[in-house]
Amino acid sequence: MRRVPEVSAKQEPSVWQGFKAFLMRGNVVDLAVAVVIGAAFTNIVNSVVKGLINPLVGAIGTQNLDHYHSCLKAPCTLNADGSVKSGVQIMWGSVIGATLTFVITAAVVYFLMVLPMSKYLARQEARKKARMGTQEVMEVTELEVLKEIRDALLAQRGTERDTR
């Protein structure tokens, strides 16, 4: 009878250790901050939509885009609370409203956060490169001066030896 060699079971980290390691990653904290900022930013976007976009749309039609709909299967009747009693309604107004909210959110995030931050970071990088370039020029210049001094000293020693 052959003996099967025992395979040493690698001890896998516990679920708790894995969860703790997951939470300690930097990107989880960044994601949490982004969610909190996004939730706070939602109020601003909703205010822009209710205060600016809806009145502009209201000049053309209604201020609330949720009222725009089409009836796919007639007759479409609604209950007092707005739910569909009969028929099939396509609520295309709410889709347009949500799309406008998304586009406005993306535009505000890009123009007020992403664009200024990328310009700031580009300026910081340019300053850093300029400092590094100046430092390299100074090092090269100092090195050249030191070489010239060395050559002058060697030439001076050479002429002193020739005159002796």
XYZ file of C-alpha atoms in Angstrom, residues 2-161:
160
model
C 1.369 3.357 -1.034
C 1.373 6.287 1.268
C 0.117 9.509 -0.110
C 2.370 12.341 0.984
C 0.617 14.882 3.085
C 0.318 18.202 1.430
C 0.940 20.948 3.907
C -2.092 23.144 3.724
C -1.167 26.721 3.285
C -2.912 28.680 5.935
C -5.091 31.141 4.118
C -5.875 34.447 5.757
C -9.159 34.543 7.585
C -12.095 36.442 6.224
C -11.589 39.094 8.903
C -7.883 39.525 7.973
C -8.794 39.810 4.309
C -11.467 42.378 5.076
C -9.038 44.351 7.236
C -6.427 44.312 4.453
C -9.069 45.461 1.970
C -10.045 48.398 4.175
C -6.433 49.440 4.690
C -5.788 49.919 0.974
C -5.512 53.562 0.014
C -7.973 53.349 -2.841
C -10.805 52.312 -0.518
C -10.378 55.487 1.508
C -10.221 57.544 -1.704
C -13.411 55.881 -2.892
C -15.167 56.605 0.394
C -14.176 60.270 0.196
C -15.390 60.430 -3.407
C -18.776 58.962 -2.441
C -19.224 61.457 0.400
C -18.222 64.397 -1.811
C -20.494 63.097 -4.581
C -23.445 62.869 -2.201
C -22.860 66.434 -1.029
C -22.417 67.589 -4.614
C -25.768 66.062 -5.574
C -27.535 68.815 -3.630
C -25.750 71.479 -5.663
C -26.651 69.810 -8.945
C -30.281 69.359 -7.894
C -30.433 73.065 -7.012
C -29.035 74.015 -10.426
C -31.565 71.770 -12.167
C -34.524 73.039 -10.119
C -33.433 76.677 -10.092
C -32.048 77.126 -13.627
C -32.737 74.248 -15.987
C -36.365 73.584 -15.091
C -37.402 77.254 -15.461
C -35.619 77.409 -18.841
C -37.416 74.264 -19.959
C -40.598 75.678 -18.411
C -40.382 78.646 -20.758
C -40.830 76.150 -23.610
C -43.117 73.629 -21.942
C -43.480 72.474 -18.389
C -40.987 72.996 -15.558
C -41.153 69.372 -14.537
C -39.862 67.035 -17.236
C -41.418 64.059 -15.436
C -44.788 65.042 -16.895
C -43.658 64.290 -20.453
C -44.708 60.791 -21.446
C -46.157 58.780 -24.289
C -48.725 56.060 -24.255
C -47.478 52.832 -25.790
C -50.662 50.859 -25.242
C -53.826 52.936 -25.103
C -55.822 53.931 -23.183
C -53.390 55.341 -20.615
C -55.083 56.434 -17.434
C -53.455 57.453 -14.189
C -54.515 57.164 -10.585
C -54.634 60.247 -8.375
C -51.176 59.433 -6.989
C -49.659 59.353 -10.501
C -49.329 55.593 -10.865
C -50.531 53.947 -14.079
C -54.075 52.614 -13.871
C -54.267 51.164 -17.380
C -52.132 51.142 -20.505
C -48.363 51.249 -20.889
C -46.663 54.594 -20.438
C -43.156 55.494 -21.544
C -41.846 58.186 -19.210
C -39.349 59.754 -21.605
C -39.419 63.090 -19.776
C -37.844 61.616 -16.662
C -35.123 60.027 -18.826
C -34.354 63.426 -20.365
C -34.331 64.998 -16.893
C -31.921 62.383 -15.560
C -29.705 62.801 -18.641
C -29.632 66.584 -18.161
C -28.734 66.112 -14.505
C -25.889 63.777 -15.477
C -24.538 66.142 -18.140
C -24.719 69.115 -15.778
C -22.991 67.125 -13.032
C -20.242 65.994 -15.383
C -19.732 69.532 -16.708
C -19.566 71.089 -13.256
C -17.172 68.411 -11.977
C -14.945 68.799 -15.020
C -14.878 72.596 -15.222
C -14.808 73.330 -11.494
C -12.691 70.445 -10.208
C -10.826 68.386 -12.806
C -9.669 71.156 -15.148
C -8.352 73.523 -12.429
C -6.643 70.647 -10.610
C -4.932 69.384 -13.768
C -3.735 72.918 -14.584
C -2.434 73.303 -11.033
C -0.610 69.973 -11.185
C 0.875 70.868 -14.596
C 2.176 74.175 -13.181
C 3.662 72.361 -10.186
C 5.380 69.873 -12.499
C 6.729 72.702 -14.686
C 8.113 74.477 -11.617
C 9.715 71.258 -10.436
C 11.311 70.675 -13.847
C 12.498 74.290 -13.950
C 14.110 73.892 -10.516
C 15.736 70.625 -11.592
C 16.954 72.229 -14.841
C 18.445 75.191 -12.950
C 20.139 72.846 -10.517
C 21.617 70.807 -13.377
C 22.868 73.962 -15.102
C 24.451 75.110 -11.857
C 26.107 71.734 -11.332
C 27.410 71.678 -14.895
C 28.630 75.267 -14.605
C 30.376 74.573 -11.291
C 31.939 71.453 -12.768
C 33.184 73.385 -15.787
C 34.646 76.105 -13.554
C 36.393 73.509 -11.411
C 37.812 71.834 -14.514
C 39.085 75.179 -15.769
C 40.746 75.863 -12.402
C 42.319 72.409 -12.449
C 43.605 72.898 -15.982
C 44.958 76.336 -15.096
C 46.727 74.923 -12.024
C 48.194 72.056 -14.044
C 49.317 74.455 -16.735
C 50.827 76.724 -14.096
C 52.705 73.813 -12.497
C 53.877 72.741 -15.917
C 55.317 76.179 -16.683
C 56.935 76.356 -13.237
C 58.715 73.037 -13.849
